[in-house]
Structures are given as C-alpha cells and as structure tokens.
Amino acid sequence: MKKTLRSLSIGNSFSEDALEHAHAIAAADGIAWETINMDIGGCTLERHWNSYTGDIADYDYEHNGKVERTGAVLREVLCDGTYDVITLQQGSHMSGKPESYQPYLTDLAAAIREHQPNARLYLQETWAYDWACTYHYFADYNKDQHEMYRRIRDAYSQAASSIGAELIPVGDVIQYIRDNVPGFDTRAGGITLNYSDGFHLSHPYGRYLNSAVWYTVLFGADIRQNTYMPETAADTTLIETLKQLVYGYFHPETGK
C-alpha cells in the first residue's frame, strides 16, 4: 500500500463532505494523505471551466479538511507541485443531467492532463437526495430518490468513460445502504445519512462514510481495520457498522 498521496479535488461542498475525515483516516494507518479541495458551493463543471480560463479568484482552499484561505485561483493551485490524484464532480443538482457535463468536463480533463500528466483522474459520483429533501432542484427528478440515483449513476458512468477517468462510487454505496439495510430507510423511520437540508451528508456519520469510500478506492484498504474514530461520533457502534457496510459493498463475496 502506498504510504504517501497528494490529491487535489476540483469540487464544491460535496467534495468538502468527502474529505472531512479522509486525512485522519489515512493517518490512523500510517499513511500521509495530503488532501487539497478547491471549493465553490454548488459549483458546476461549467463554472469550474470559466473560473480556470478566467483565472477568477473565487475558491475556498481547503487543506486536510480545513479552510486555509479564500480567493484561491484554480490554475495556480493546479500548477502547485505534483499531485498523485485529481478529482472532479458535477454540481449535485446537475449530476443527473448528462447534457450538462460537456464540453466542460472534456476541457477540464485536458487542462488537468496538460499540467499534471502523471496524476490519476477520478470522478466522485455524487448521491441522490433524501426522500424528505425540500431543495427546489429535487423537483427536477420528480422528488424521487430512486429516479435521481439512476440518472446520476448513468450520467457519471458515461462521463467517466468519455474522459478515461475512474469512478469513486459514493452515490452507489449510499444507495446500496439505503435500499438494502432496513435501519437506513428514512421512510420507515431509519437513520438518515444526510444533514438536515436533505442533500449534504450528516456530521459525522454520512461524511465519515464518504471519506471511507474514497479511502477504500484510492488505497485498496480494508476500512474495517482502521482505528480512526471521529471525535463527534456519539455512537461508535454506528461507525463500526458503516465500516462493515463499505467493506461489504466492495467485497460482496465476503462482506455482504
């Protein structure tokens, strides 16, 4: 297993969700994973491309899960040293609309490969909203979690193939848990993995799950053996359950 990794996420609040616990999870296994997230809330691929070409200073620069400065410029950060992994994602509200990805995704991928030719390129597959979500964009998916999930899954699969990127299947893992583990069916009074707004992930459980999926994909690690526990996790048993579920998703022959 690689003991060091430097990643850059060109994202939004959903990549913030993903990386909140990532550095600490890796550190618990003796791995130095430096995470950098370029965050504009709700940012779409189109806006990322416009910010890149216009050298617009409109990003929050997050380092190892903490905001270090505001007004960062994407081109400057993209050229700052060497990255092992670079991730992209569509804005969550547009993620199930494949026509919204292009030409911006192809253009961004080309720019990334020009500046960082040795970096592995990934897309974070985002997730469908909670059934009770009141965010007005949920209406674009008929306020149907399953419809939103299917459309997101199909759009990301097509998008990853179009640029030769790999997927971090966060949306798949979350939906698997929602649909197959009764305790996480919110319509039946189960635990929600979402924050109160219905689309961001919850503190700390949803966000821990997100980081655990990234860690599993990027390092091929067995998350069940990881000792990190979020300080705000009042229910440590739930964290252990999430570890088992993440492992089971990726190892169905032994873990489900």
Tab-separated table of C-alpha atoms in Angstrom:
chain	number	residue	atom	x	y	z
A	1	MET	CA	0.000	0.000	0.000
A	2	LYS	CA	1.326	3.424	-0.924
A	3	LYS	CA	2.308	5.385	2.189
A	4	THR	CA	2.007	8.877	0.741
A	5	LEU	CA	-0.525	10.504	-1.560
A	6	ARG	CA	-1.301	14.069	-2.570
A	7	SER	CA	-4.742	14.728	-4.022
A	8	LEU	CA	-6.498	17.748	-5.494
A	9	SER	CA	-10.278	17.931	-5.692
A	10	ILE	CA	-11.827	20.457	-8.048
A	11	GLY	CA	-15.237	20.442	-6.480
A	12	ASN	CA	-17.817	22.013	-4.231
A	13	SER	CA	-19.431	21.300	-0.877
A	14	PHE	CA	-19.870	17.639	-1.846
A	15	SER	CA	-16.094	17.209	-2.104
A	16	GLU	CA	-15.880	19.017	1.241
A	17	ASP	CA	-18.219	16.319	2.587
A	18	ALA	CA	-15.949	13.672	1.078
A	19	LEU	CA	-12.686	14.880	2.550
A	20	GLU	CA	-13.616	15.957	6.062
A	21	HIS	CA	-12.267	12.734	7.619
A	22	ALA	CA	-10.005	11.486	4.824
A	23	HIS	CA	-6.670	12.781	6.127
A	24	ALA	CA	-7.344	11.432	9.620
A	25	ILE	CA	-8.489	8.003	8.384
A	26	ALA	CA	-5.270	7.634	6.400
A	27	ALA	CA	-3.109	8.871	9.272
A	28	ALA	CA	-4.539	6.134	11.515
A	29	ASP	CA	-2.992	3.611	9.118
A	30	GLY	CA	0.332	5.447	8.950
A	31	ILE	CA	-0.388	6.974	5.540
A	32	ALA	CA	0.376	10.619	4.759
A	33	TRP	CA	-2.565	11.613	2.569
A	34	GLU	CA	-2.478	15.330	1.839
A	35	THR	CA	-5.887	16.478	0.618
A	36	ILE	CA	-6.482	19.767	-1.157
A	37	ASN	CA	-10.022	20.783	-2.054
A	38	MET	CA	-10.906	23.712	-4.281
A	39	ASP	CA	-14.436	24.511	-3.164
A	40	ILE	CA	-17.152	26.767	-4.501
A	41	GLY	CA	-20.553	25.928	-3.036
A	42	GLY	CA	-22.802	24.285	-5.639
A	43	CYS	CA	-20.147	24.695	-8.320
A	44	THR	CA	-20.830	23.089	-11.686
A	45	LEU	CA	-18.314	21.905	-14.248
A	46	GLU	CA	-19.207	24.888	-16.391
A	47	ARG	CA	-18.288	27.308	-13.612
A	48	HIS	CA	-15.049	25.449	-12.891
A	49	TRP	CA	-14.063	25.810	-16.536
A	50	ASN	CA	-14.947	29.504	-16.593
A	51	SER	CA	-13.007	30.073	-13.373
A	52	TYR	CA	-9.997	28.252	-14.791
A	53	THR	CA	-9.942	30.111	-18.109
A	54	GLY	CA	-10.643	33.463	-16.455
A	55	ASP	CA	-8.219	32.964	-13.550
A	56	ILE	CA	-11.010	34.012	-11.207
A	57	ALA	CA	-10.110	34.089	-7.509
A	58	ASP	CA	-13.326	32.571	-6.184
A	59	TYR	CA	-12.371	29.310	-4.434
A	60	ASP	CA	-12.038	28.317	-0.809
A	61	TYR	CA	-8.746	26.443	-0.456
A	62	GLU	CA	-9.150	23.548	1.973
A	63	HIS	CA	-6.135	21.628	3.212
A	64	ASN	CA	-6.598	18.326	5.021
A	65	GLY	CA	-10.256	19.129	5.678
A	66	LYS	CA	-9.783	22.701	6.910
A	67	VAL	CA	-10.247	26.002	5.069
A	68	GLU	CA	-6.870	27.751	4.928
A	69	ARG	CA	-7.703	30.688	2.683
A	70	THR	CA	-10.321	32.176	0.418
A	71	GLY	CA	-9.972	33.723	-3.018
A	72	ALA	CA	-7.783	30.955	-4.430
A	73	VAL	CA	-7.182	30.635	-8.193
A	74	LEU	CA	-7.659	27.204	-9.738
A	75	ARG	CA	-4.875	27.435	-12.325
A	76	GLU	CA	-2.348	28.412	-9.655
A	77	VAL	CA	-3.290	25.526	-7.363
A	78	LEU	CA	-3.395	23.059	-10.256
A	79	CYS	CA	0.207	24.028	-11.064
A	80	ASP	CA	1.372	23.958	-7.432
A	81	GLY	CA	3.689	20.968	-7.206
A	82	THR	CA	2.741	17.435	-8.197
A	83	TYR	CA	-0.496	15.593	-7.492
A	84	ASP	CA	-0.975	11.832	-7.486
A	85	VAL	CA	-4.768	12.040	-7.810
A	86	ILE	CA	-7.115	14.735	-9.120
A	87	THR	CA	-10.879	14.510	-8.783
A	88	LEU	CA	-13.780	16.239	-10.483
A	89	GLN	CA	-17.536	16.146	-9.992
A	90	GLN	CA	-20.625	17.841	-11.317
A	91	GLY	CA	-22.760	20.072	-9.105
A	92	SER	CA	-25.184	17.804	-7.288
A	93	HIS	CA	-28.299	19.368	-8.790
A	94	MET	CA	-26.968	18.849	-12.327
A	95	SER	CA	-25.403	15.428	-11.755
A	96	GLY	CA	-28.292	13.513	-13.301
A	97	LYS	CA	-28.269	15.625	-16.452
A	98	PRO	CA	-25.620	14.227	-18.819
A	99	GLU	CA	-26.016	17.109	-21.271
A	100	SER	CA	-24.708	19.486	-18.573
A	101	TYR	CA	-21.268	17.842	-18.363
A	102	GLN	CA	-19.955	18.736	-21.796
A	103	PRO	CA	-17.898	20.316	-23.202
A	104	TYR	CA	-16.646	21.449	-19.797
A	105	LEU	CA	-15.640	18.027	-18.475
A	106	THR	CA	-13.562	17.225	-21.554
A	107	ASP	CA	-11.940	20.656	-21.445
A	108	LEU	CA	-11.117	20.388	-17.743
A	109	ALA	CA	-9.684	16.899	-18.186
A	110	ALA	CA	-7.431	18.160	-20.968
A	111	ALA	CA	-6.204	21.049	-18.819
A	112	ILE	CA	-5.531	18.718	-15.882
A	113	ARG	CA	-3.524	16.335	-18.059
A	114	GLU	CA	-1.540	19.210	-19.520
A	115	HIS	CA	-0.483	20.465	-16.076
A	116	GLN	CA	-0.403	17.133	-14.216
A	117	PRO	CA	0.270	14.394	-16.791
A	118	ASN	CA	1.074	11.741	-14.176
A	119	ALA	CA	-1.964	12.264	-11.972
A	120	ARG	CA	-4.747	9.676	-11.898
A	121	LEU	CA	-8.077	11.263	-12.760
A	122	TYR	CA	-11.245	10.309	-10.877
A	123	LEU	CA	-14.842	11.451	-10.798
A	124	GLN	CA	-16.674	11.417	-7.495
A	125	GLU	CA	-20.124	10.004	-8.198
A	126	THR	CA	-22.448	12.137	-6.091
A	127	TRP	CA	-25.584	10.857	-4.368
A	128	ALA	CA	-29.337	11.239	-4.615
A	129	TYR	CA	-31.103	13.458	-2.118
A	130	ASP	CA	-33.016	12.207	0.907
A	131	TRP	CA	-36.687	11.436	0.278
A	132	ALA	CA	-37.679	14.352	2.545
A	133	CYS	CA	-35.371	16.884	0.881
A	134	THR	CA	-37.058	20.236	0.194
A	135	TYR	CA	-34.293	21.653	-2.017
A	136	HIS	CA	-36.095	23.003	-5.064
A	137	TYR	CA	-33.798	21.193	-7.516
A	138	PHE	CA	-35.157	17.867	-6.255
A	139	ALA	CA	-38.243	18.611	-8.347
A	140	ASP	CA	-36.085	18.122	-11.465
A	141	TYR	CA	-36.068	14.445	-10.501
A	142	ASN	CA	-39.771	14.316	-9.586
A	143	LYS	CA	-38.727	14.321	-5.911
A	144	ASP	CA	-37.946	10.649	-6.364
A	145	GLN	CA	-34.706	9.417	-4.805
A	146	HIS	CA	-34.555	6.324	-6.976
A	147	GLU	CA	-35.045	8.274	-10.180
A	148	MET	CA	-32.364	10.751	-9.139
A	149	TYR	CA	-29.972	7.950	-8.263
A	150	ARG	CA	-30.466	6.128	-11.573
A	151	ARG	CA	-29.929	9.283	-13.563
A	152	ILE	CA	-26.816	10.219	-11.576
A	153	ARG	CA	-25.383	6.713	-11.950
A	154	ASP	CA	-25.912	6.692	-15.702
A	155	ALA	CA	-24.566	10.225	-16.185
A	156	TYR	CA	-21.388	9.592	-14.200
A	157	SER	CA	-20.730	6.281	-15.928
A	158	GLN	CA	-20.992	7.998	-19.299
A	159	ALA	CA	-18.895	10.949	-18.135
A	160	ALA	CA	-16.077	8.796	-16.734
A	161	SER	CA	-15.908	6.763	-19.924
A	162	SER	CA	-15.788	9.900	-22.054
A	163	ILE	CA	-12.558	11.140	-20.432
A	164	GLY	CA	-10.969	7.846	-19.402
A	165	ALA	CA	-11.390	8.520	-15.679
A	166	GLU	CA	-12.127	6.166	-12.815
A	167	LEU	CA	-15.155	6.473	-10.536
A	168	ILE	CA	-15.339	6.866	-6.787
A	169	PRO	CA	-18.826	5.347	-6.418
A	170	VAL	CA	-20.073	7.224	-3.374
A	171	GLY	CA	-23.609	7.500	-4.738
A	172	ASP	CA	-23.742	3.756	-5.360
A	173	VAL	CA	-22.585	2.909	-1.842
A	174	ILE	CA	-25.035	5.307	-0.205
A	175	GLN	CA	-27.946	3.994	-2.257
A	176	TYR	CA	-26.969	0.389	-1.570
A	177	ILE	CA	-27.120	1.085	2.153
A	178	ARG	CA	-30.408	2.963	1.906
A	179	ASP	CA	-32.091	0.246	-0.130
A	180	ASN	CA	-30.662	-2.879	1.481
A	181	VAL	CA	-30.174	-2.077	5.169
A	182	PRO	CA	-33.563	-1.501	6.854
A	183	GLY	CA	-32.088	0.683	9.560
A	184	PHE	CA	-31.179	3.307	6.944
A	185	ASP	CA	-34.604	3.537	5.247
A	186	THR	CA	-35.720	7.006	6.293
A	187	ARG	CA	-39.251	6.427	5.023
A	188	ALA	CA	-39.571	3.744	7.689
A	189	GLY	CA	-38.024	5.903	10.403
A	190	GLY	CA	-34.458	4.754	9.801
A	191	ILE	CA	-31.204	6.657	10.212
A	192	THR	CA	-30.515	9.312	7.607
A	193	LEU	CA	-27.038	9.760	6.170
A	194	ASN	CA	-27.948	13.314	5.231
A	195	TYR	CA	-27.714	16.618	7.012
A	196	SER	CA	-30.982	18.379	7.868
A	197	ASP	CA	-31.058	20.026	4.416
A	198	GLY	CA	-31.546	16.597	2.838
A	199	PHE	CA	-28.686	16.795	0.340
A	200	HIS	CA	-25.404	17.298	2.181
A	201	LEU	CA	-24.132	14.396	4.261
A	202	SER	CA	-24.511	14.326	8.015
A	203	HIS	CA	-21.914	15.109	10.681
A	204	PRO	CA	-20.134	12.849	11.387
A	205	TYR	CA	-21.687	9.634	10.061
A	206	GLY	CA	-22.520	10.490	6.451
A	207	ARG	CA	-19.261	12.318	5.966
A	208	TYR	CA	-17.270	9.553	7.615
A	209	LEU	CA	-18.899	7.110	5.194
A	210	ASN	CA	-17.949	9.321	2.253
A	211	SER	CA	-14.315	9.543	3.333
A	212	ALA	CA	-14.237	5.786	3.950
A	213	VAL	CA	-15.359	5.114	0.375
A	214	TRP	CA	-12.634	7.382	-1.000
A	215	TYR	CA	-10.031	5.713	1.212
A	216	THR	CA	-11.092	2.252	0.094
A	217	VAL	CA	-10.961	3.184	-3.599
A	218	LEU	CA	-7.706	5.130	-3.602
A	219	PHE	CA	-5.714	2.824	-1.336
A	220	GLY	CA	-7.429	-0.543	-1.680
A	221	ALA	CA	-7.500	-0.649	2.099
A	222	ASP	CA	-9.695	-2.697	4.443
A	223	ILE	CA	-11.573	0.045	6.263
A	224	ARG	CA	-12.712	-2.427	8.928
A	225	GLN	CA	-9.200	-2.473	10.351
A	226	ASN	CA	-8.873	1.306	10.553
A	227	THR	CA	-8.854	2.705	14.099
A	228	TYR	CA	-9.829	6.319	13.436
A	229	MET	CA	-12.969	7.450	15.254
A	230	PRO	CA	-14.470	10.927	14.666
A	231	GLU	CA	-14.438	12.936	17.889
A	232	THR	CA	-18.105	13.849	17.474
A	233	ALA	CA	-19.270	10.254	16.967
A	234	ALA	CA	-21.566	9.675	19.925
A	235	ASP	CA	-22.488	6.245	18.553
A	236	THR	CA	-19.230	4.395	17.920
A	237	THR	CA	-21.165	1.236	17.056
A	238	LEU	CA	-22.681	3.068	14.085
A	239	ILE	CA	-19.200	3.907	12.788
A	240	GLU	CA	-18.281	0.224	13.015
A	241	THR	CA	-21.465	-0.643	11.120
A	242	LEU	CA	-20.592	1.820	8.375
A	243	LYS	CA	-17.116	0.307	8.085
A	244	GLN	CA	-18.611	-3.123	7.589
A	245	LEU	CA	-21.094	-1.830	5.012
A	246	VAL	CA	-18.388	-0.080	2.993
A	247	TYR	CA	-16.240	-3.192	3.050
A	248	GLY	CA	-19.222	-5.321	2.082
A	249	TYR	CA	-20.077	-3.157	-0.893
A	250	PHE	CA	-16.599	-3.613	-2.363
A	251	HIS	CA	-16.273	-7.284	-1.331
A	252	PRO	CA	-19.712	-8.812	-1.913
A	253	GLU	CA	-18.335	-12.340	-1.867
A	254	THR	CA	-17.295	-11.981	1.773
A	255	GLY	CA	-18.673	-8.790	3.190
A	256	LYS	CA	-22.363	-8.537	2.319
